[in-house]
Tab-separated table of C-alpha atoms and ligand atoms in Angstrom:
chain	number	residue	atom	x	y	z
Z	1	UNK	CA	133.133	103.455	50.893
Z	2	UNK	CA	135.533	100.167	51.452
Z	3	UNK	CA	135.296	98.916	55.354
Z	4	UNK	CA	138.055	96.961	57.387
Z	5	UNK	CA	137.537	95.286	60.381
Z	6	UNK	CA	140.602	96.005	62.464
Z	7	UNK	CA	141.218	99.996	61.931
Z	8	UNK	CA	142.023	103.054	63.669
Z	9	UNK	CA	140.394	105.138	61.630
Z	10	UNK	CA	137.164	104.909	59.280
Z	11	UNK	CA	137.762	104.731	56.034
Z	12	UNK	CA	136.427	107.853	54.453
Z	13	UNK	CA	135.565	109.083	50.920
Z	14	UNK	CA	135.763	112.666	49.663
Z	15	UNK	CA	134.001	113.041	46.097
Z	16	UNK	CA	135.413	115.612	43.278
Z	17	UNK	CA	132.450	115.990	41.033
Z	18	UNK	CA	133.641	117.524	37.460
Z	19	UNK	CA	130.526	116.079	35.570
Z	20	UNK	CA	131.323	113.036	33.819
Z	21	UNK	CA	134.881	112.981	34.994
Z	22	UNK	CA	133.771	112.823	38.592
Z	23	UNK	CA	135.668	110.503	40.882
Z	24	UNK	CA	136.069	110.304	44.653
Z	25	UNK	CA	139.335	109.669	46.571
Z	26	UNK	CA	139.549	106.874	49.594
Z	27	UNK	CA	141.230	107.331	52.807
Z	28	UNK	CA	142.145	105.532	55.187
Z	29	UNK	CA	144.020	102.208	56.506
Z	30	UNK	CA	144.727	98.942	54.908
Z	31	UNK	CA	143.077	100.638	51.912
Z	32	UNK	CA	145.165	98.611	49.080
Z	33	UNK	CA	145.113	95.534	50.197
Z	34	UNK	CA	141.312	95.743	50.586
Z	35	UNK	CA	139.629	93.995	47.781
Z	36	UNK	CA	136.699	96.617	48.130
Z	37	UNK	CA	138.994	99.641	47.658
Z	38	UNK	CA	139.189	98.336	43.917
Z	39	UNK	CA	135.873	97.112	42.594
Z	40	UNK	CA	134.697	100.081	41.270
Z	41	UNK	CA	137.206	99.870	38.854
Z	42	UNK	CA	136.388	99.386	34.656
Z	43	UNK	CA	137.449	96.009	33.185
Z	44	UNK	CA	140.517	95.625	31.412
Z	45	UNK	CA	142.700	92.809	30.250
Z	46	UNK	CA	145.818	94.623	31.338
Z	47	UNK	CA	146.939	97.011	34.359
Z	48	UNK	CA	150.552	98.852	34.520
Z	49	UNK	CA	151.633	100.274	37.689
Z	50	UNK	CA	154.044	102.911	37.416
Z	51	UNK	CA	156.526	103.101	40.815
Z	52	UNK	CA	160.003	103.639	42.280
Z	53	UNK	CA	162.971	102.206	43.463
Z	54	UNK	CA	161.870	103.123	46.735
Z	55	UNK	CA	158.580	102.420	46.786
Z	56	UNK	CA	158.056	99.403	44.861
Z	57	UNK	CA	159.999	97.330	47.020
Z	58	UNK	CA	157.672	98.509	49.722
Z	59	UNK	CA	154.226	98.476	48.252
Z	60	UNK	CA	154.308	97.063	44.678
Z	61	UNK	CA	153.629	93.230	45.788
Z	62	UNK	CA	151.139	94.440	48.012
Z	63	UNK	CA	149.563	96.468	44.452
Z	64	UNK	CA	150.242	93.595	42.650
Z	65	UNK	CA	148.091	91.252	44.734
Z	66	UNK	CA	145.357	93.305	45.339
Z	67	UNK	CA	145.080	93.911	41.299
Z	68	UNK	CA	145.285	90.191	40.564
Z	69	UNK	CA	141.841	88.971	41.026
Z	70	UNK	CA	140.704	92.064	38.479
Z	71	UNK	CA	143.542	91.732	35.495
Z	72	UNK	CA	144.574	88.647	33.365
Z	73	UNK	CA	148.198	90.736	33.497
Z	74	UNK	CA	149.712	92.805	35.574
Z	75	UNK	CA	152.804	94.316	35.025
Z	76	UNK	CA	155.037	96.458	37.398
Z	77	UNK	CA	157.782	99.598	35.562
Z	78	UNK	CA	159.797	100.814	38.613
Z	79	UNK	CA	160.776	104.621	37.717
Z	80	UNK	CA	164.342	106.008	38.807
Z	81	UNK	CA	163.550	108.365	42.202
Z	82	UNK	CA	163.890	111.713	41.808
Z	83	UNK	CA	162.070	115.396	41.078
Z	84	UNK	CA	165.950	115.212	38.924
Z	85	UNK	CA	164.167	112.712	36.887
Z	86	UNK	CA	160.531	114.451	36.157
Z	87	UNK	CA	161.498	114.801	32.520
Z	88	UNK	CA	161.373	113.599	28.585
Z	89	UNK	CA	163.624	110.189	29.019
Z	90	UNK	CA	161.895	108.819	32.559
Z	91	UNK	CA	158.784	109.688	30.697
Z	92	UNK	CA	159.231	108.084	27.737
Z	93	UNK	CA	160.507	104.995	30.032
Z	94	UNK	CA	156.416	104.550	30.225
Z	95	UNK	CA	155.920	104.802	27.012
Z	96	UNK	CA	158.550	101.846	25.905
Z	97	UNK	CA	157.355	99.778	28.963
Z	98	UNK	CA	153.418	100.253	27.332
Z	99	UNK	CA	154.413	100.077	24.112
Z	100	UNK	CA	156.897	97.021	24.643
Z	101	UNK	CA	153.732	95.467	26.330
Z	102	UNK	CA	151.174	95.874	23.427
Z	103	UNK	CA	148.995	97.720	25.812
Z	104	UNK	CA	145.895	99.016	24.114
Z	105	UNK	CA	143.614	101.501	25.417
Z	106	UNK	CA	141.451	100.145	27.948
Z	107	UNK	CA	145.148	99.085	30.244
Z	108	UNK	CA	144.734	101.116	33.313
Z	109	UNK	CA	147.499	102.714	35.242
Z	110	UNK	CA	148.535	102.580	38.489
Z	111	UNK	CA	150.637	105.767	39.784
Z	112	UNK	CA	152.040	104.112	43.225
Z	113	UNK	CA	154.015	106.451	44.807
Z	114	UNK	CA	154.445	110.594	45.355
Z	115	UNK	CA	153.711	113.479	43.430
Z	116	UNK	CA	157.164	112.969	41.538
Z	117	UNK	CA	155.221	109.503	39.524
Z	118	UNK	CA	151.567	110.112	40.550
Z	119	UNK	CA	152.357	113.725	37.775
Z	120	UNK	CA	154.270	111.787	35.510
Z	121	UNK	CA	151.955	108.564	35.429
Z	122	UNK	CA	148.844	111.022	34.689
Z	123	UNK	CA	150.630	112.761	32.191
Z	124	UNK	CA	151.721	109.476	30.455
Z	125	UNK	CA	148.115	108.407	30.710
Z	126	UNK	CA	146.834	111.488	29.235
Z	127	UNK	CA	149.168	110.764	26.620
Z	128	UNK	CA	149.418	107.301	25.531
Z	129	UNK	CA	146.937	106.210	22.894
Z	130	UNK	CA	145.319	109.834	23.167
Z	131	UNK	CA	144.153	108.987	26.421
Z	132	UNK	CA	143.778	106.109	28.769
Z	133	UNK	CA	142.810	105.864	32.280
Z	134	UNK	CA	144.664	105.997	35.776
Z	135	UNK	CA	144.380	105.630	39.409
Z	136	UNK	CA	146.358	107.661	41.966
Z	137	UNK	CA	148.203	105.523	44.494
Z	138	UNK	CA	149.635	107.859	46.836
Z	139	UNK	CA	152.132	107.190	48.898
Z	140	UNK	CA	153.952	110.526	49.923
Z	141	UNK	CA	151.576	112.936	52.471
Z	142	UNK	CA	152.423	115.561	50.183
Z	143	UNK	CA	150.520	113.660	47.159
Z	144	UNK	CA	147.552	112.503	49.663
Z	145	UNK	CA	146.581	116.322	50.528
Z	146	UNK	CA	147.200	117.690	47.294
Z	147	UNK	CA	149.312	116.495	44.344
Z	148	UNK	CA	146.708	113.683	43.631
Z	149	UNK	CA	143.638	115.310	43.421
Z	150	UNK	CA	142.807	117.676	40.775
Z	151	UNK	CA	144.344	116.075	37.190
Z	152	UNK	CA	147.390	118.399	36.955
Z	153	UNK	CA	149.911	115.801	34.938
Z	154	UNK	CA	153.608	117.175	34.433
Z	155	UNK	CA	156.976	117.173	33.898
Z	156	UNK	CA	159.459	119.771	34.490
Z	157	UNK	CA	161.427	121.063	31.795
Z	158	UNK	CA	165.475	122.812	32.647
Z	159	UNK	CA	163.869	126.517	32.024
Z	160	UNK	CA	160.420	125.873	34.082
Z	161	UNK	CA	158.816	123.383	36.972
Z	162	UNK	CA	156.048	121.692	35.378
Z	163	UNK	CA	156.313	123.311	32.335
Z	164	UNK	CA	155.187	120.435	29.951
Z	165	UNK	CA	151.444	118.857	30.599
Z	166	UNK	CA	148.376	117.976	30.479
Z	167	UNK	CA	144.829	118.248	33.009
Z	168	UNK	CA	143.767	114.623	32.971
Z	169	UNK	CA	141.770	113.594	35.796
Z	170	UNK	CA	142.399	110.413	37.225
Z	171	UNK	CA	139.078	107.461	38.575
Z	172	UNK	CA	139.906	107.012	41.700
Z	173	UNK	CA	142.658	108.392	44.197
Z	174	UNK	CA	143.603	106.671	47.194
Z	175	UNK	CA	145.264	107.629	50.472
Z	176	UNK	CA	145.910	104.128	51.924
Z	177	UNK	CA	147.535	106.202	55.305
Z	178	UNK	CA	149.610	103.313	56.201
Z	179	UNK	CA	151.775	104.314	53.590
Z	180	UNK	CA	153.151	106.972	55.581
Z	181	UNK	CA	154.192	104.871	58.092
Z	182	UNK	CA	157.400	103.971	55.847
Z	183	UNK	CA	157.635	108.261	55.077
Z	184	UNK	CA	160.796	109.845	55.700
Z	185	UNK	CA	161.029	112.290	58.403
Z	186	UNK	CA	161.644	114.949	55.343
Z	187	UNK	CA	159.347	113.742	53.392
Z	188	UNK	CA	156.667	114.194	56.080
Z	189	UNK	CA	157.386	118.099	56.763
Z	190	UNK	CA	157.365	118.360	53.609
Z	191	UNK	CA	153.872	117.002	53.106
Z	192	UNK	CA	152.295	119.452	56.111
Z	193	UNK	CA	153.315	121.992	54.088
Z	194	UNK	CA	150.870	121.496	51.085
Z	195	UNK	CA	148.283	121.353	54.227
Z	196	UNK	CA	149.246	123.948	55.907
Z	197	UNK	CA	149.137	125.643	52.928
Z	198	UNK	CA	144.549	125.300	53.063
Z	199	UNK	CA	144.201	127.221	56.289
Z	200	UNK	CA	145.684	130.999	55.136
Z	201	UNK	CA	143.739	130.673	51.604
Z	202	UNK	CA	140.776	128.667	52.731
Z	203	UNK	CA	140.034	127.730	56.520
Z	204	UNK	CA	141.278	129.215	59.665
Z	205	UNK	CA	139.912	127.090	61.827
Z	206	UNK	CA	142.164	124.130	60.105
Z	207	UNK	CA	144.917	126.860	60.298
Z	208	UNK	CA	144.204	126.362	64.356
Z	209	UNK	CA	143.647	122.345	64.490
Z	210	UNK	CA	146.949	122.112	62.618
Z	211	UNK	CA	148.426	124.198	65.084
Z	212	UNK	CA	146.864	122.074	68.240
Z	213	UNK	CA	147.440	118.726	66.437
Z	214	UNK	CA	150.952	119.697	64.471
Z	215	UNK	CA	153.112	117.372	67.286
Z	216	UNK	CA	150.361	114.535	66.351
Z	217	UNK	CA	150.470	115.213	62.810
Z	218	UNK	CA	154.932	114.377	63.821
Z	219	UNK	CA	154.328	111.360	65.357
Z	220	UNK	CA	152.509	110.000	62.505
Z	221	UNK	CA	149.282	109.368	64.110
Z	222	UNK	CA	146.606	107.697	62.397
Z	223	UNK	CA	143.430	109.330	63.368
Z	224	UNK	CA	145.406	113.425	62.889
Z	225	UNK	CA	146.901	111.922	59.882
Z	226	UNK	CA	143.375	110.990	58.684
Z	227	UNK	CA	141.684	114.611	59.608
Z	228	UNK	CA	144.619	116.234	57.816
Z	229	UNK	CA	144.420	114.040	54.671
Z	230	UNK	CA	140.470	114.325	54.258
Z	231	UNK	CA	139.913	118.541	55.508
Z	232	UNK	CA	142.524	118.738	52.865
Z	233	UNK	CA	140.910	116.891	50.357
Z	234	UNK	CA	137.614	118.823	50.886
Z	235	UNK	CA	138.941	122.235	50.212
Z	236	UNK	CA	140.267	120.910	47.242
Z	237	UNK	CA	138.153	119.063	45.574
Z	238	UNK	CA	136.319	122.286	46.553
Z	239	UNK	CA	138.173	124.338	44.524
Z	240	UNK	CA	138.537	122.213	41.333
Z	241	UNK	CA	135.272	121.782	41.049
Z	242	UNK	CA	134.002	125.250	41.032
Z	243	UNK	CA	137.596	125.907	38.912
Z	244	UNK	CA	139.218	122.553	37.147
Z	245	UNK	CA	141.290	124.642	34.434
Z	246	UNK	CA	142.577	127.013	36.730
Z	247	UNK	CA	140.635	130.188	34.562
Z	248	UNK	CA	140.560	131.631	37.842
Z	249	UNK	CA	139.941	130.693	41.447
Z	250	UNK	CA	142.140	127.196	41.095
Z	251	UNK	CA	145.636	130.013	41.695
Z	252	UNK	CA	144.807	130.143	45.472
Z	253	UNK	CA	146.611	126.958	45.673
Z	254	UNK	CA	149.193	127.685	44.120
Z	255	UNK	CA	149.954	130.149	47.618
Z	256	UNK	CA	153.627	130.006	47.609
Z	257	UNK	CA	154.207	128.500	44.674
Z	258	UNK	CA	155.526	131.430	42.270
Z	259	UNK	CA	158.325	132.252	45.403
Z	260	UNK	CA	158.933	128.460	46.173
Z	261	UNK	CA	159.482	126.885	42.546
Z	262	UNK	CA	162.639	130.054	42.142
Z	263	UNK	CA	163.762	128.492	44.812
Z	264	UNK	CA	163.828	124.041	43.330
Z	265	UNK	CA	164.378	125.744	39.710
Z	266	UNK	CA	166.919	128.548	40.568
Z	267	UNK	CA	168.844	125.641	43.060
Z	268	UNK	CA	168.248	123.195	40.299
Z	269	UNK	CA	165.235	120.272	40.954
Z	270	UNK	CA	165.562	118.433	43.855
Z	271	UNK	CA	167.524	120.407	45.961
Z	272	UNK	CA	165.130	120.970	48.458
Z	273	UNK	CA	162.308	119.691	48.074
Z	274	UNK	CA	159.237	120.640	46.914
Z	275	UNK	CA	157.349	120.836	50.222
Z	276	UNK	CA	160.397	122.784	51.528
Z	277	UNK	CA	160.220	125.289	48.706
Z	278	UNK	CA	156.532	126.003	49.002
Z	279	UNK	CA	156.834	126.200	52.816
Z	280	UNK	CA	159.471	129.123	52.354
Z	281	UNK	CA	157.269	130.739	49.457
Z	282	UNK	CA	154.665	130.870	51.470
Z	283	UNK	CA	156.923	133.082	54.509
Z	284	UNK	CA	157.749	135.055	51.664
Z	285	UNK	CA	154.191	135.673	49.974
Z	286	UNK	CA	153.224	135.993	53.755
Z	287	UNK	CA	155.323	139.105	54.154
Z	288	UNK	CA	154.832	140.670	49.894
Z	289	UNK	CA	150.870	140.682	51.610
Z	290	UNK	CA	151.990	142.349	54.814
Z	291	UNK	CA	153.969	144.244	52.480
Z	292	UNK	CA	151.292	145.869	50.053
Z	293	UNK	CA	148.640	146.290	53.350
Z	294	UNK	CA	146.860	143.161	53.486
Z	295	UNK	CA	148.263	141.433	56.658
Z	296	UNK	CA	149.195	142.310	60.036
Z	297	UNK	CA	152.800	141.356	60.618
Z	298	UNK	CA	151.721	139.379	63.149
Z	299	UNK	CA	149.533	136.609	61.041
Z	300	UNK	CA	153.243	136.742	59.127
Z	301	UNK	CA	154.485	135.621	62.755
Z	302	UNK	CA	151.930	133.867	63.206
Z	303	UNK	CA	152.033	131.592	59.882
Z	304	UNK	CA	156.146	131.281	59.708
Z	305	UNK	CA	156.308	129.743	63.614
Z	306	UNK	CA	153.803	127.208	62.394
Z	307	UNK	CA	155.467	126.268	59.358
Z	308	UNK	CA	158.852	126.486	61.345
Z	309	UNK	CA	157.113	123.882	63.977
Z	310	UNK	CA	156.738	122.092	60.825
Z	311	UNK	CA	160.663	121.145	60.047
Z	312	UNK	CA	160.536	123.528	57.259
Z	313	UNK	CA	162.794	126.248	55.990
Z	314	UNK	CA	161.406	129.540	57.014
Z	315	UNK	CA	164.366	131.946	55.280
Z	316	UNK	CA	165.188	131.155	51.087
Z	317	UNK	CA	168.220	130.702	49.969
Z	318	UNK	CA	170.319	133.435	49.093
Z	319	UNK	CA	170.334	133.172	44.832
Z	320	UNK	CA	170.177	137.065	44.395
Z	321	UNK	CA	166.936	138.485	43.495
Z	322	UNK	CA	167.196	138.546	39.949
Z	323	UNK	CA	167.258	134.808	40.000
Z	324	UNK	CA	163.786	134.548	41.800
Z	325	UNK	CA	162.328	137.066	39.493
Z	326	UNK	CA	164.015	135.625	36.341
Z	327	UNK	CA	162.319	132.212	36.996
Z	328	UNK	CA	159.585	133.736	38.394
Z	329	UNK	CA	158.952	135.754	35.346
Z	330	UNK	CA	158.206	132.024	33.988
Z	331	UNK	CA	155.689	131.108	36.214
Z	332	UNK	CA	152.527	129.607	34.805
Z	333	UNK	CA	149.837	132.665	36.505
Z	334	UNK	CA	152.233	135.241	34.965
Z	335	UNK	CA	150.267	137.560	32.404
Z	336	UNK	CA	151.647	139.812	29.844
Z	337	UNK	CA	155.609	139.393	31.448
Z	338	UNK	CA	153.976	140.814	34.693
Z	339	UNK	CA	154.678	138.290	37.984
Z	340	UNK	CA	151.448	137.586	39.402
Z	341	UNK	CA	151.598	135.695	43.649
Z	342	UNK	CA	148.214	134.588	44.913
Z	343	UNK	CA	148.103	136.204	47.581
Z	344	UNK	CA	146.534	136.438	51.774
Z	345	UNK	CA	143.850	139.192	51.366
Z	346	UNK	CA	142.942	138.741	55.297
Z	347	UNK	CA	143.577	135.403	57.098
Z	348	UNK	CA	141.117	132.666	54.973
Z	349	UNK	CA	141.213	134.683	51.766
Z	350	UNK	CA	143.472	134.652	48.881
Z	351	UNK	CA	143.708	136.586	45.764
Z	352	UNK	CA	145.735	137.053	42.827
Z	353	UNK	CA	147.816	140.504	42.147
Z	354	UNK	CA	150.571	141.846	40.951
Z	355	UNK	CA	153.180	143.796	42.829
Z	356	UNK	CA	155.777	146.217	42.125
Z	357	UNK	CA	159.084	144.424	41.262
Z	358	UNK	CA	160.504	146.780	44.026
Z	359	UNK	CA	158.933	145.906	46.643
Z	360	UNK	CA	159.083	142.089	45.691
Z	361	UNK	CA	162.995	142.142	45.819
Z	362	UNK	CA	162.856	143.509	49.504
Z	363	UNK	CA	160.639	141.148	49.957
Z	364	UNK	CA	163.332	138.724	48.565
Z	365	UNK	CA	166.581	140.125	50.163
Z	366	UNK	CA	164.249	140.185	54.197
Z	367	UNK	CA	163.313	136.519	53.255
Z	368	UNK	CA	166.456	135.173	52.271
Z	369	UNK	CA	169.776	133.954	54.483
X	401	LIG	P1	158.089	112.374	45.183
X	401	LIG	O1	157.689	111.780	44.675
X	401	LIG	O2	159.650	112.632	45.068
X	401	LIG	O3	158.037	112.147	46.598
X	401	LIG	C1	159.061	111.873	48.296
X	401	LIG	C2	159.705	110.988	48.160
X	401	LIG	O4	159.383	109.800	49.415
X	401	LIG	C3	160.819	110.053	47.514
X	401	LIG	O5	161.927	109.889	47.658
X	401	LIG	C4	159.753	108.781	47.175
X	401	LIG	O6	159.927	107.900	46.489
X	401	LIG	C5	159.856	108.574	48.338
X	401	LIG	N1	158.529	107.765	48.766
X	401	LIG	C6	157.230	107.892	48.376
X	401	LIG	N2	156.576	107.408	48.782
X	401	LIG	C7	156.651	106.770	50.298
X	401	LIG	C8	156.499	105.851	50.786
X	401	LIG	N3	155.914	105.246	51.751
X	401	LIG	N4	157.428	106.014	52.396
X	401	LIG	C9	158.863	106.205	51.870
X	401	LIG	N5	159.345	106.907	51.103
X	401	LIG	C10	158.071	106.980	50.262
X	401	LIG	O7	157.670	113.770	46.380
X	401	LIG	P2	156.129	114.621	46.663
X	401	LIG	O8	156.818	114.969	47.544
X	401	LIG	O9	155.020	113.372	47.317
X	401	LIG	O10	155.743	115.410	45.659
X	401	LIG	C11	156.750	116.093	45.140
X	401	LIG	C12	155.688	116.386	43.045
X	401	LIG	O11	154.946	116.644	43.469
X	401	LIG	C13	156.464	117.741	43.056
X	401	LIG	O12	157.321	117.238	42.014
X	401	LIG	C14	155.574	118.280	42.589
X	401	LIG	O13	155.532	118.879	41.458
X	401	LIG	C15	154.229	118.095	42.244
X	401	LIG	N6	153.392	118.377	42.495
X	401	LIG	C16	152.025	118.350	42.254
X	401	LIG	C17	150.532	118.628	42.058
X	401	LIG	C18	149.703	118.758	41.467
X	401	LIG	O14	148.495	119.367	41.263
X	401	LIG	N7	149.396	117.923	40.170
X	401	LIG	C19	150.625	119.547	43.677
X	401	LIG	C20	151.673	119.196	44.762
X	401	LIG	C21	153.169	119.161	44.136
X	402	LIG	N1	148.735	122.453	43.314
X	402	LIG	C1	147.780	123.279	42.870
X	402	LIG	C2	146.602	122.667	42.044
X	402	LIG	O1	146.116	121.505	42.195
X	402	LIG	O2	146.003	123.251	41.124
């Protein structure tokens, strides 16, 4: 574990236990420039840093400098920024670059950025020469608490979110908390949605902690962020360790996502941020849980209050219930055309269930502006 002299927080390591695919998540300050962060990586001739036009000017040279002693050649590829670019055309730019520089199958890909860069770089790593190593250097709160961990990689299809992808684990995840200082407030809120998610599905004590420390998190207090990232990663590591390929329990990590993905796809990718759609989707899923008699309205109100305090929307866009339902039917959890939802069984415990479409429609009408 890297140790730095001038850190306000102690670096922590969260292990992901997946047999030969096991790896560590490093969480701390000044990690990108600390040589100890990278010391365990396998030797290779070449490294490709995949980033985007927003993150590159902020952090690419820091990472490039840190990696230069380890590789003969370090190349930086900057992609266009945004969810709207998480597609085949942009993915192909990574393959063009890899082939253009003559990258061999030991070349290491470094995903430097948020979930969009991470998901696309991971998918490129899974496909290039049938698999090359990759490292997640997560620079958004959402990526640090969720997308960089667990090996889900994907691009979007116009007809559905993250529909083309692969399970492919990174060799290392690095969460350098310093990078969050340049994150716009709207993006910070989007990350808070995925942190809040872990409370209702797994840990109500953590939900209470978030309620008590939300102001510190929104002020980017390093200690509060360090704890939130660590606890989120611990919970996700436990779930992924038990069910890597989402045969069962891993689906609970999709609380709020069935409604959320419908909002993202229904509005067009990139109009609402993924975290915003998930925040609102959790409110809708909590209402559905209540309609099905699983939780009290007081729980729904508590969760809604926290999501609103985090600067996230709590009412969905008025797309029409049929648009929501159409997008939800292509959700990856659907079975034989029946939409399945992650619902809260009791606070701190999630369950995956189908629901009568009339009830779902009622919830959509109740929750949309
Ligand atoms: P993102 O990758 O689009 O990043 C958000 C914005 O912040 C972008 O404009 C980016 O350029 C910018 N940015 C990144 N780091 C920055 C920094 N340190 N300072 C300033 N700006 C910075 O969005 P995201 O919220 O990180 O990720 C959302 C994506 O993650 C979605 O595509 C979603 O589907 C995916 N996701 C995947 C998983 C998974 O398990 N693989 C889980 C959750 C979400
Ligand atoms: N973000 C959901 C998952 O990783 O399974």
